[in-house]
Tab-separated table of C-alpha atoms in Angstrom:
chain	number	residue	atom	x	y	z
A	1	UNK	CA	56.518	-0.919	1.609
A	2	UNK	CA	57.519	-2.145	4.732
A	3	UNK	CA	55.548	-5.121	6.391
A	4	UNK	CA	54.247	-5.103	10.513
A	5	UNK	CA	53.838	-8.396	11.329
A	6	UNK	CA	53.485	-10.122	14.721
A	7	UNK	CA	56.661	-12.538	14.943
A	8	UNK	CA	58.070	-12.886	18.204
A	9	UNK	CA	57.172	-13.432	21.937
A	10	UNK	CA	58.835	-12.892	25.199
A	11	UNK	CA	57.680	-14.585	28.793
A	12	UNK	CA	58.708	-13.652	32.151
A	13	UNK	CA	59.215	-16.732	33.925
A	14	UNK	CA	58.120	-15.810	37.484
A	15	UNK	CA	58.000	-18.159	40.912
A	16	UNK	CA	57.596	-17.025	44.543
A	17	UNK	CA	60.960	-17.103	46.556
A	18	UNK	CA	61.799	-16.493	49.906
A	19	UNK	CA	62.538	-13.281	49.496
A	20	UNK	CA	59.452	-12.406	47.089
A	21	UNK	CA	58.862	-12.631	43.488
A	22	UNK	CA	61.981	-14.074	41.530
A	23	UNK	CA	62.200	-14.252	37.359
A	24	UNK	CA	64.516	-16.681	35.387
A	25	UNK	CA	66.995	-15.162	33.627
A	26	UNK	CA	68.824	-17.564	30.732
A	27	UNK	CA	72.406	-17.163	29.606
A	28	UNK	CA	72.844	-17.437	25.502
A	29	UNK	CA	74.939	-20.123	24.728
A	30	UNK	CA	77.870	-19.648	22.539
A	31	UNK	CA	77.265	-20.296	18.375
A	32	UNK	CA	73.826	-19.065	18.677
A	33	UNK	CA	72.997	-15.454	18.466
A	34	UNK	CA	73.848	-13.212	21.139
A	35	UNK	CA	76.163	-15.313	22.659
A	36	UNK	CA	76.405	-14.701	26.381
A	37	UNK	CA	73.893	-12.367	26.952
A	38	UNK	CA	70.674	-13.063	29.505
A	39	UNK	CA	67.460	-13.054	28.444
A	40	UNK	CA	63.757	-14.376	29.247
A	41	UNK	CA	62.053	-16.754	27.495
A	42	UNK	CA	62.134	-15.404	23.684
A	43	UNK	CA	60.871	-17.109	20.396
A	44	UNK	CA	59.286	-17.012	16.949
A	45	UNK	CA	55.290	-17.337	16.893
A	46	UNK	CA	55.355	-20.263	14.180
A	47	UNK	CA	52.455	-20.434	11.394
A	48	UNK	CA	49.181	-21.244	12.550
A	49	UNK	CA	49.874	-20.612	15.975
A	50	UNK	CA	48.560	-17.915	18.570
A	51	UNK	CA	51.053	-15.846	20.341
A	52	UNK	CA	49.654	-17.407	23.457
A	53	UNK	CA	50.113	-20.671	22.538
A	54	UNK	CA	53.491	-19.658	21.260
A	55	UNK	CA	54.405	-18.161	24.875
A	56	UNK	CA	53.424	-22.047	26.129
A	57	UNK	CA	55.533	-23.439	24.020
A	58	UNK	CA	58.797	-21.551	24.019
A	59	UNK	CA	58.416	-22.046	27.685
A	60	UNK	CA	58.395	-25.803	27.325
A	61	UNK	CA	60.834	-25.981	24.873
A	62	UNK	CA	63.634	-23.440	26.807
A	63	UNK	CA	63.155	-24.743	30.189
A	64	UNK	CA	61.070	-27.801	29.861
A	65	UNK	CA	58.434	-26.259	32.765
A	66	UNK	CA	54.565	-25.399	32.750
A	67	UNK	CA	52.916	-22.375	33.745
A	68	UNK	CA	50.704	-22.617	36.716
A	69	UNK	CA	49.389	-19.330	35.849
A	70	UNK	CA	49.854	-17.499	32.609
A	71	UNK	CA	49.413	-13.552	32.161
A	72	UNK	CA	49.306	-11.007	29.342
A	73	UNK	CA	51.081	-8.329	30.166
A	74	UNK	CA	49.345	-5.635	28.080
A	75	UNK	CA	51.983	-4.886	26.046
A	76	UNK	CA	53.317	-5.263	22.905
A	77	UNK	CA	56.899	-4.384	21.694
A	78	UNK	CA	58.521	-3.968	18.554
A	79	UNK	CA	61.600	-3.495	16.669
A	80	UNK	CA	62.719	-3.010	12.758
A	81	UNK	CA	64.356	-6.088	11.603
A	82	UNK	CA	66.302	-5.105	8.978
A	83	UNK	CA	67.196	-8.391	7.421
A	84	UNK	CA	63.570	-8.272	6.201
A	85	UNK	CA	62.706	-4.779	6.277
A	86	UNK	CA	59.899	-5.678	9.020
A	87	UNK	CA	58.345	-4.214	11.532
A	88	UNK	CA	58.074	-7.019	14.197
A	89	UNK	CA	55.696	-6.556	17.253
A	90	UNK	CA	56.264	-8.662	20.249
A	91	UNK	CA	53.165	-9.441	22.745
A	92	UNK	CA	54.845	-10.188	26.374
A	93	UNK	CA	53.299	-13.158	28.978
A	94	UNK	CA	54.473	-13.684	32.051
A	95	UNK	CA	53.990	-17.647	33.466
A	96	UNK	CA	54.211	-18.269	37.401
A	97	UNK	CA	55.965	-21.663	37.497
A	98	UNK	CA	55.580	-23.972	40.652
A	99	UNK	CA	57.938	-22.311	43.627
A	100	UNK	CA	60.654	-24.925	43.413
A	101	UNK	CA	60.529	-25.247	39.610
A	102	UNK	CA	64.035	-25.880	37.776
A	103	UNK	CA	64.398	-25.983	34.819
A	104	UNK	CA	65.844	-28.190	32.131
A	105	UNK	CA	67.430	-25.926	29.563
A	106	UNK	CA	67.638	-26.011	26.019
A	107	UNK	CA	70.783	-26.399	23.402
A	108	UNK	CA	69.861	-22.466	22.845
A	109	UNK	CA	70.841	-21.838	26.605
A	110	UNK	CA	73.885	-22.447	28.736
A	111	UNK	CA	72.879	-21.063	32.181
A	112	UNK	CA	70.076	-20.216	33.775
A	113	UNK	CA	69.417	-18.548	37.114
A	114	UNK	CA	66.541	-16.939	39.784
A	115	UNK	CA	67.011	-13.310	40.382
A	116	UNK	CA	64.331	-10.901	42.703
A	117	UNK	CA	63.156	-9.212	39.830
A	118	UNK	CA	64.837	-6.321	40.049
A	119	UNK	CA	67.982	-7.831	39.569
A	120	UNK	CA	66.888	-9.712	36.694
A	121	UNK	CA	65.870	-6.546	35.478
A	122	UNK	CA	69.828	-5.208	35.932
A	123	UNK	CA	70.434	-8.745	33.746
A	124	UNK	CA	68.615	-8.596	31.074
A	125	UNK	CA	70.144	-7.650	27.599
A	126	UNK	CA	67.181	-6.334	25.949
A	127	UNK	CA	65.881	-3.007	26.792
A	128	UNK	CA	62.498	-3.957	25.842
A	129	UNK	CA	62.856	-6.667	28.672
A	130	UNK	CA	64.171	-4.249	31.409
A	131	UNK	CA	61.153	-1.978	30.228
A	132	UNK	CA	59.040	-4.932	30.900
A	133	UNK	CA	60.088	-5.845	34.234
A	134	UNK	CA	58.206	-2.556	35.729
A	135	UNK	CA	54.645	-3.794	34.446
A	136	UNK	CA	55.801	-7.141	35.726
A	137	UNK	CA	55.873	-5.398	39.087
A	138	UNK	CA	53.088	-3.173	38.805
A	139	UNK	CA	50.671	-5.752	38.000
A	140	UNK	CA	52.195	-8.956	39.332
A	141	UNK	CA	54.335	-8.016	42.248
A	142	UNK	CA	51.759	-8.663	44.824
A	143	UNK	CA	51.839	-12.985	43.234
A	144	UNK	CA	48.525	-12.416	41.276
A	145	UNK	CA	46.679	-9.753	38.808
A	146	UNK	CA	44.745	-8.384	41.848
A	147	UNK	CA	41.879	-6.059	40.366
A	148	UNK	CA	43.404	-6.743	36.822
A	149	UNK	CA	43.265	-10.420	37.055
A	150	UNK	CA	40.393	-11.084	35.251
A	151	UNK	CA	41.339	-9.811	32.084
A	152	UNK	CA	45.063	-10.231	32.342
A	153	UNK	CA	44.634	-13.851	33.272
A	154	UNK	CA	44.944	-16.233	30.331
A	155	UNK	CA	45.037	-19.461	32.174
């Protein structure tokens, strides 16, 4: 029987430009999987742990910043792994960082850079993360959750 397990997350990593809202796209380094493609913040939920907390964390450990704000997105996405024969649902934050934030990348990463959103969106390897980028807009373009923000708000 095949398993559906939540595994994964992904976070938008979102800051306020000068041009508007800008998201961090990071470059795959080579050895690792996917080598060379771009990608947002992406990682395993590890035993124990919440898939907020696990958002947190893969942001800390891939770019070594802290989210001044952290959203759920609402959604949930989900592929068939089929090196396990999973199902594998993957709940999607998105973490406004500080407006001159850099960050300090990790050995899983060779590049990172700002994009207006849209453009990140053109980036991105993933469908599930160009998908994304719309709700990103819809409910975060404005800086904030607006009328949502009280239950999209984690932090």
């Amino acid at each position: 029987m095949t398993a559906v397990r939540v595994g994964f997350v992904d976070t938008f990593v979102l800051r306020d430009g000068a041009g508007g809202l800008e998201a961090l796209v990071l470059r795959r380094s080579p050895g690792g999987r996917n080598p060379g493609s771009w990608e947002a913040v992406h990682g395993t939920i590890e035993p124990g742990e919440s898939p907020v907390d696990a958002a947190r964390r893969e942001l800390a450990e891939e770019t070594g910043l802290v989210a001044q704000r952290l959203y759920n997105l609402s959604r949930v996405e989900s592929f068939f792994w089929h090196a396990t024969g999973e199902v594998i649902l993957i709940p999607q934050f998105a973490a406004f960082v500080a407006p001159d934030a850099a960050p300090r990348l990790s050995a899983e990463h060779d590049a990172a850079e700002w994009l207006p959103v849209v453009e990140a969106r053109a980036r991105f390897a993933w469908p599930r993360e160009r998908r994304a980028i719309d709700d990103v807009l819809s409910i975060l373009g404005s800086g904030g959750g607006g009328l949502l923000d009280d239950v999209l708000r984690i932090s």
